GROMACS .gro file of C-alpha atoms in nm:
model
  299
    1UNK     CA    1  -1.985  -8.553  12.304
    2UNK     CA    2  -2.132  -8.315  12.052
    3UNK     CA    3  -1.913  -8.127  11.783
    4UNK     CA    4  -2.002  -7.812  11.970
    5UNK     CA    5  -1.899  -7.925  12.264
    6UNK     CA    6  -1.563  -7.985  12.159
    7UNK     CA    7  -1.246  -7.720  12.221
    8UNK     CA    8  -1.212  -7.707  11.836
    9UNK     CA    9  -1.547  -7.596  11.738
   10UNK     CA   10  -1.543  -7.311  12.022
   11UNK     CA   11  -1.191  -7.165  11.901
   12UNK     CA   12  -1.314  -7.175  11.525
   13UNK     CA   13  -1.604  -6.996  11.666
   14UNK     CA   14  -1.410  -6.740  11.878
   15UNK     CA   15  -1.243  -6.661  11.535
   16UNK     CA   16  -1.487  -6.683  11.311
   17UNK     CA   17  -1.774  -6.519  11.529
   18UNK     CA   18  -1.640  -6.431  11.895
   19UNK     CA   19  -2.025  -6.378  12.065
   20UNK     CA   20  -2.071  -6.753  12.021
   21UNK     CA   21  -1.734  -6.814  12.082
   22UNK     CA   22  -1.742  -6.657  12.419
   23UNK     CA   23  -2.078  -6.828  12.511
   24UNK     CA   24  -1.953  -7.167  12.408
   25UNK     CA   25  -1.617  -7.162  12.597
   26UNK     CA   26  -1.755  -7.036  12.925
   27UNK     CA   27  -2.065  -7.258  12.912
   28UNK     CA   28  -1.834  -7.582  12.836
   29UNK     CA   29  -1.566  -7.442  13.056
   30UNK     CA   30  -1.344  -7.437  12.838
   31UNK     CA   31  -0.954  -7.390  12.911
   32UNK     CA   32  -0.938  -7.269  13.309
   33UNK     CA   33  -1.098  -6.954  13.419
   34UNK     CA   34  -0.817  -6.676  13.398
   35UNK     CA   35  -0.781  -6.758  13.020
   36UNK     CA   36  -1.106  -6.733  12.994
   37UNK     CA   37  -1.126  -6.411  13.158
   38UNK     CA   38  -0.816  -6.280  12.930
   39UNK     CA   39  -0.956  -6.382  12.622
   40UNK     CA   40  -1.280  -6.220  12.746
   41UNK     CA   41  -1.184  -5.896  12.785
   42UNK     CA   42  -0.984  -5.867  12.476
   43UNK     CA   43  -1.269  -5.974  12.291
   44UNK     CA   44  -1.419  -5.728  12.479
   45UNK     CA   45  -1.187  -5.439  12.389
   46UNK     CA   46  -1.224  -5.534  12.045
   47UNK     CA   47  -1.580  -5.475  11.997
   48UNK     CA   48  -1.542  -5.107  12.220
   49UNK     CA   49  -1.268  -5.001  11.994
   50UNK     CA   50  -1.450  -5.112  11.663
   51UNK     CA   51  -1.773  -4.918  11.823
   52UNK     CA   52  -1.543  -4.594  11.880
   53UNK     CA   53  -1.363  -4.581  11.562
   54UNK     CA   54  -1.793  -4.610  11.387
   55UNK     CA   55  -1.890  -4.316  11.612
   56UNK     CA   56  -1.577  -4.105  11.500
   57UNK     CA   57  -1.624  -4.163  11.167
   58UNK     CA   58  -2.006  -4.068  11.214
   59UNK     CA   59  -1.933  -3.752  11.333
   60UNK     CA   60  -2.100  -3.430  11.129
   61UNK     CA   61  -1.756  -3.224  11.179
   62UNK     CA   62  -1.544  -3.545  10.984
   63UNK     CA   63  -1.803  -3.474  10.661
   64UNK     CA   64  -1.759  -3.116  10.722
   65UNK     CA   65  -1.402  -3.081  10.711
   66UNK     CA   66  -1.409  -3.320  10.390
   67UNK     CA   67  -1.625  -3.073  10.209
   68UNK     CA   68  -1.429  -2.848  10.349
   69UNK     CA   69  -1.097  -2.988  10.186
   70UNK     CA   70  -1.308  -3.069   9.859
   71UNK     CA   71  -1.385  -2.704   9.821
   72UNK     CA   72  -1.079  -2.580   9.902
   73UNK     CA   73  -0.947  -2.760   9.642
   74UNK     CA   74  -1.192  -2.657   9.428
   75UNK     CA   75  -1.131  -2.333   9.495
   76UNK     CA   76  -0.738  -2.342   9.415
   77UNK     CA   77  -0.828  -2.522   9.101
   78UNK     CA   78  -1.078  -2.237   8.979
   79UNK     CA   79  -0.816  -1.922   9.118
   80UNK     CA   80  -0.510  -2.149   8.937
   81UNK     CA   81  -0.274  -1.874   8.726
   82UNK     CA   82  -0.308  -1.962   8.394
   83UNK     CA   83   0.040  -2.082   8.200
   84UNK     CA   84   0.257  -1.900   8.020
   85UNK     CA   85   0.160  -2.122   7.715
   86UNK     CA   86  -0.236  -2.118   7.770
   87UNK     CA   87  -0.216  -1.689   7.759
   88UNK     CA   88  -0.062  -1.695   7.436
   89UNK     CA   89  -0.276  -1.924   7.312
   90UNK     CA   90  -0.582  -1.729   7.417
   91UNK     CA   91  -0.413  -1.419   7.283
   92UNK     CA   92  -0.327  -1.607   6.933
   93UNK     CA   93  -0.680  -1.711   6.909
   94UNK     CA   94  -0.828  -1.340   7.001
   95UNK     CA   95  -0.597  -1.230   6.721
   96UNK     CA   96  -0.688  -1.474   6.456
   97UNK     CA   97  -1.083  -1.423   6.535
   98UNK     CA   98  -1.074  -1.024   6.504
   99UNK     CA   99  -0.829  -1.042   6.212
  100UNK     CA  100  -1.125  -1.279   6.070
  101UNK     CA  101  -1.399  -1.009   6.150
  102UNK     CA  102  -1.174  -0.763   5.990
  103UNK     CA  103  -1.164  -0.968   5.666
  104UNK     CA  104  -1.581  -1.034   5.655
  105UNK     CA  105  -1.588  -0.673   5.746
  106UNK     CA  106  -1.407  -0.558   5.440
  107UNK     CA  107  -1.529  -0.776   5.222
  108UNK     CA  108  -1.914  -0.672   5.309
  109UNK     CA  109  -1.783  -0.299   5.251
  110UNK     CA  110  -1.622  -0.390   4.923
  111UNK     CA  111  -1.939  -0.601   4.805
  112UNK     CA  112  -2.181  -0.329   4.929
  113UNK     CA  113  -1.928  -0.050   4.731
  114UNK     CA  114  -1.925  -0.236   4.402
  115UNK     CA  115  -2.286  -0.310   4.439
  116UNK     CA  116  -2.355   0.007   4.463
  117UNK     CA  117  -2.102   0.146   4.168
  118UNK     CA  118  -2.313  -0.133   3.972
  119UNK     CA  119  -2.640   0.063   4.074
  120UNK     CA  120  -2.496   0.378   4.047
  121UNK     CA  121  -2.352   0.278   3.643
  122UNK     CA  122  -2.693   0.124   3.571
  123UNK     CA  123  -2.856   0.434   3.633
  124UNK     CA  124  -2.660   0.671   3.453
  125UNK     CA  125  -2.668   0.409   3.193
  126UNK     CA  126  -3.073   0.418   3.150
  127UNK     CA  127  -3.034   0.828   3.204
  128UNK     CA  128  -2.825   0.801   2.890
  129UNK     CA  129  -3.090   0.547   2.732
  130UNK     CA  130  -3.353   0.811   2.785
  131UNK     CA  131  -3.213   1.131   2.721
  132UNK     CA  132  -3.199   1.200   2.336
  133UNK     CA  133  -3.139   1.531   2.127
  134UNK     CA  134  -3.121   1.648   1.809
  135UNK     CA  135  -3.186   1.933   1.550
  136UNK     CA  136  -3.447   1.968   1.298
  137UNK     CA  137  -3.697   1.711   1.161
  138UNK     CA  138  -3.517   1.403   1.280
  139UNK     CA  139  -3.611   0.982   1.402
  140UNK     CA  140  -3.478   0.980   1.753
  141UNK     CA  141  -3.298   0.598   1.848
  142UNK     CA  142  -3.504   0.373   1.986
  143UNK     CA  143  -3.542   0.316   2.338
  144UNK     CA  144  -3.721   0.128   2.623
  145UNK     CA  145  -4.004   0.201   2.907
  146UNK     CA  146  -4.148  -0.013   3.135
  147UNK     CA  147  -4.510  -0.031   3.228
  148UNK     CA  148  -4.670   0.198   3.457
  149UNK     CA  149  -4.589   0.601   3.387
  150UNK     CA  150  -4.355   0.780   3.171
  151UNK     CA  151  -4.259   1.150   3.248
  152UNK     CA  152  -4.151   1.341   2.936
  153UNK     CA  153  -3.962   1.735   2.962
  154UNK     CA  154  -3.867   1.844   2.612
  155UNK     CA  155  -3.761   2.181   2.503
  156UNK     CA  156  -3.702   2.342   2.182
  157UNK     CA  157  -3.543   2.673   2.006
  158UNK     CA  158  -3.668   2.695   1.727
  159UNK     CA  159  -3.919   2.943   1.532
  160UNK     CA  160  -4.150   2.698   1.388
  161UNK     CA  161  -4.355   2.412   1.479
  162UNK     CA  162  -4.224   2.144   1.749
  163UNK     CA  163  -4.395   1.824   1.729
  164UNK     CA  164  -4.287   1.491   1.894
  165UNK     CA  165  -4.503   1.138   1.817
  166UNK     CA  166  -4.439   0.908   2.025
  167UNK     CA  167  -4.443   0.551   1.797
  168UNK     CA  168  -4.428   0.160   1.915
  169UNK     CA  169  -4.189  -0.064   1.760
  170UNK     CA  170  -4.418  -0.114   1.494
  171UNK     CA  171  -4.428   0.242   1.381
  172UNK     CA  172  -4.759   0.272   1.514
  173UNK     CA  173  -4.870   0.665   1.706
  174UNK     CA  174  -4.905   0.569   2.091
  175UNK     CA  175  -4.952   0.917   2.168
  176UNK     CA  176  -4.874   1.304   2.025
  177UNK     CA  177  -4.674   1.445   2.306
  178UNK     CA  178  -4.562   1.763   2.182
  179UNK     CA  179  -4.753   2.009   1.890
  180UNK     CA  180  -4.647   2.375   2.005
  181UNK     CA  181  -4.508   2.683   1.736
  182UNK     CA  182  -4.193   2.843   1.859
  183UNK     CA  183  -3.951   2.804   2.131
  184UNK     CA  184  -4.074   2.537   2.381
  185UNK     CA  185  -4.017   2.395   2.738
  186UNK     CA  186  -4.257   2.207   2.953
  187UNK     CA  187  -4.313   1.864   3.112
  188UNK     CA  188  -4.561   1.609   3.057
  189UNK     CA  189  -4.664   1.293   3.196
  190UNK     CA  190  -4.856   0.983   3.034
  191UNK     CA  191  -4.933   0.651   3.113
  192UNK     CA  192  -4.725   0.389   2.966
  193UNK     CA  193  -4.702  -0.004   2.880
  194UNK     CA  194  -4.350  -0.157   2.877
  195UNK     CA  195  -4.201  -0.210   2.509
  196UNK     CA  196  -3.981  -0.056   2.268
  197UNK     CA  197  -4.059   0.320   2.146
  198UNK     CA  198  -3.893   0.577   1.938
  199UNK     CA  199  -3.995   0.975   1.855
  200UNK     CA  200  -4.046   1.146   1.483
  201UNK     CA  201  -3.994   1.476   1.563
  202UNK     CA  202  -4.070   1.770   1.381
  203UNK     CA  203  -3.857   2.080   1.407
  204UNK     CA  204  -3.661   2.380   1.316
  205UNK     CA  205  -3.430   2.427   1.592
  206UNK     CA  206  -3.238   2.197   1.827
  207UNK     CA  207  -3.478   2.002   2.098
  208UNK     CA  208  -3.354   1.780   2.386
  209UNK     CA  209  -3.567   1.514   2.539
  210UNK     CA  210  -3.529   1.335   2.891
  211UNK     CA  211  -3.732   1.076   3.036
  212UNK     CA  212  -3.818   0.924   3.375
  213UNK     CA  213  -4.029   0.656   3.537
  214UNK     CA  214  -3.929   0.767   3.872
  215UNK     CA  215  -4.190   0.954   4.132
  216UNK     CA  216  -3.940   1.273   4.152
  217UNK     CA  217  -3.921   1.416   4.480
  218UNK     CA  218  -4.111   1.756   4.418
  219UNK     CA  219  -4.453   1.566   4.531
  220UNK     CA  220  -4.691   1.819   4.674
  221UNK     CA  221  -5.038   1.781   4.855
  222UNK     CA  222  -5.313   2.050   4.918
  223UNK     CA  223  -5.190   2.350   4.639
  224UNK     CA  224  -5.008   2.353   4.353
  225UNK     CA  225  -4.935   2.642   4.088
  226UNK     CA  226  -4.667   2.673   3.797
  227UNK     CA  227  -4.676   2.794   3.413
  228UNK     CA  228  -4.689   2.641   3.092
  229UNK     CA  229  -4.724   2.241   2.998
  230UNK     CA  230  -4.625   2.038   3.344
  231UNK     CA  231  -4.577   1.684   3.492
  232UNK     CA  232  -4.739   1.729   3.842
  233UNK     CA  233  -4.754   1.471   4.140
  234UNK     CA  234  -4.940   1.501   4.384
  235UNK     CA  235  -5.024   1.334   4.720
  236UNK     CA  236  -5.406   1.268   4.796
  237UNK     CA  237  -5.646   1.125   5.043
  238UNK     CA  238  -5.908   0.922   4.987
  239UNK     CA  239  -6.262   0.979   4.930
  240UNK     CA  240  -6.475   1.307   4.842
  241UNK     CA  241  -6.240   1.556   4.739
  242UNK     CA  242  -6.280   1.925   4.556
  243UNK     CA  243  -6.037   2.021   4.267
  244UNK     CA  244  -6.049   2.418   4.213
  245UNK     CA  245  -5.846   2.528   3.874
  246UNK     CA  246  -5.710   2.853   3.768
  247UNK     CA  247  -5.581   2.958   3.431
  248UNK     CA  248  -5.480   3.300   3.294
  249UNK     CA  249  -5.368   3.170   2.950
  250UNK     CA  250  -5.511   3.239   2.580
  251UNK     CA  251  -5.468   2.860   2.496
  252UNK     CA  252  -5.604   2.557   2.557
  253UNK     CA  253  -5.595   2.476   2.950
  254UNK     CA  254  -5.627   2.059   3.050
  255UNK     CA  255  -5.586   1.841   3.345
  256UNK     CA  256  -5.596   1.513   3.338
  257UNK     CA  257  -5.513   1.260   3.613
  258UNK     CA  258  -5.330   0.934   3.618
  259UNK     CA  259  -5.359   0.961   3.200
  260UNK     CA  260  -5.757   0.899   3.261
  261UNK     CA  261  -5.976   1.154   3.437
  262UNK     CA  262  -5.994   1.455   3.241
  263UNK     CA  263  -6.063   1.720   3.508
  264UNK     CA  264  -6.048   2.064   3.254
  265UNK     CA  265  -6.076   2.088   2.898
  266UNK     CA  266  -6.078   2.467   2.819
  267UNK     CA  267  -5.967   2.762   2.631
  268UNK     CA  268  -5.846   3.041   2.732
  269UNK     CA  269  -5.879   3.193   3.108
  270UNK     CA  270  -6.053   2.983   3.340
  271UNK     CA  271  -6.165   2.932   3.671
  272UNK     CA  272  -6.374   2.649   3.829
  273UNK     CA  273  -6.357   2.342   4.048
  274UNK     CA  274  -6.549   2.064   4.062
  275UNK     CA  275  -6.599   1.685   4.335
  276UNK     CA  276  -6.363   1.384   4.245
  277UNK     CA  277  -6.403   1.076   4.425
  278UNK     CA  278  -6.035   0.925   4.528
  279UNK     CA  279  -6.057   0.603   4.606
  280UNK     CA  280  -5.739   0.516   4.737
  281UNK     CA  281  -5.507   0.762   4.904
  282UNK     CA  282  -5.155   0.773   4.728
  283UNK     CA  283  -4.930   0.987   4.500
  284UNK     CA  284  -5.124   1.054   4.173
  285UNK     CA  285  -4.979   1.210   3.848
  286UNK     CA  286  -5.147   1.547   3.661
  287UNK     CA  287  -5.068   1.623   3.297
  288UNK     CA  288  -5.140   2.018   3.250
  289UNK     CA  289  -5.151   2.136   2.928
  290UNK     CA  290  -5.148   2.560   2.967
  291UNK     CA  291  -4.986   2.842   2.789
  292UNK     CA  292  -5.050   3.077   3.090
  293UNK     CA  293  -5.016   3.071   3.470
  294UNK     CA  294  -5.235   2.803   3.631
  295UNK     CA  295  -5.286   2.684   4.000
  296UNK     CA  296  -5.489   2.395   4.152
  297UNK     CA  297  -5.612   2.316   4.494
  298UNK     CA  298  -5.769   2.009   4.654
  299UNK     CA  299  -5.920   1.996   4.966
   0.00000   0.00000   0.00000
């Protein structure tokens, strides 16, 4: 007899794997029919109930209900009060952070203040640099410009002549400002290099002095009039543009722009105009030199 003919081989097999089991013991006749039957149909039972629990567990409605439960949990997790502990931590933290922003905040105000007490100081210190007086025939202290322009109002009380030279540090005459007899006050305006300058000023009366290298904020454009010497800036546009001059004064009458075009050079009353190419547009600076009433107009 072969092994899988024997009882022991079909048992192992009904254990191990029932189909062939069941084939073996009925073929071979194993054990008498009603056991076979029995064991039959509990095999048989086996295999529905293993098929039935697959299906259930298959079934679309047992994956939704588990999402179902997942979300639900999810959703108590996310709508979970917050402790007691956790809100006074948040609330600690909040405080600490705007007390932190208050800090930088203040600090940038205090820096910006100072900073600007600094500016502030500075300028009132070079105010003080360039603002000079005296009385008589006097060597004003020495002070400093930087390059580019220099604008120059004196004034004087006197009954004599008023003359101011403006020297280098070498002593050397960079430019007569100022030759007028009497009582005196005008503006003028000359181009400058940066260095170290001083005045000799001739005089028989008190005389002030105050500089600036500062565009002041009386800039005008089109028309201009005044009287006496003045420091005029004015706003152009480029290209072809006619200057017309007036001047009711006995004295000499000048203009001269940006210290280099001289635009009038007469004496006395005058009237006239003349065409000025401007090349850039911009604020330009005007040194009049008049003892009368005097207007100008570009267009």
């Amino acid at each position: 007899m072969k092994f899988y003919e024997k009882t022991w081989f079909t048992v192992l097999m009904l254990l191990l794997f029932f189909p062939v089991g069941l084939f073996l013991m009925w073929k071979y006749q194993k054990f008498n029919k009603g056991a076979r039957i029995i064991i039959s149909i509990f095999f048989g039972l086996l295999l529905v109930s293993n098929m039935f629990d697959e299906s259930e567990d298959n079934q679309p409605g047992t994956t939704a209900v588990k999402e179902e439960e997942t979300e639900t949990v999810d959703a108590e997790a996310e709508t979970a009060e917050p402790t007691a502990e956790e809100v006074a931590a948040a609330e600690q933290a909040a405080k600490e952070e705007q007390e932190k922003q208050e800090k930088a905040d203040a600090e940038a105000a205090k820096k910006a203040e100072e900073e600007e007490a600094a500016r502030k100081a500075a300028e009132e210190k070079r105010k003080e640099e360039l603002s000079l007086s005296g009385s008589g025939q006097q060597a004003s202290s020495k002070f400093t410009l930087e390059d580019g322009f220099v604008v120059i109002k004196s004034t004087h009380n006197g009954g004599s002549n008023f003359a101011m030279e403006l020297l280098d540090e070498n002593a050397n005459v960079v430019k007569l400002v100022t030759n007028e007899i009497g009582s005196y006050n005008g503006s003028q305006v000359f181009a400058i290099d940066a260095g170290t300058y001083q005045y000799n000023v001739t005089a028989d009366g008190a005389w002030t002095i105050e500089m600036s290298q500062e565009i002041p904020d009386e800039v005008v454009s089109g028309s201009a009039s005044g009287k006496g010497d003045t420091a005029l800036f004015m706003d152009l546009e480029d290209g072809a543009q006619t200057f017309s001059f007036t001047h009711d004064g006995q004295s000499n009458f000048a203009v001269q722009a940006n210290d280099s075009v001289l635009l009038v050079n007469e004496i006395g009353p005058y009237e006239g105009s003349q065409v000025q190419r401007v090349d850039d547009a911009g604020v330009y600076f005007f040194n009049i030199t008049a003892d009368g009433n005097w207007t100008i107009n570009v267009e």
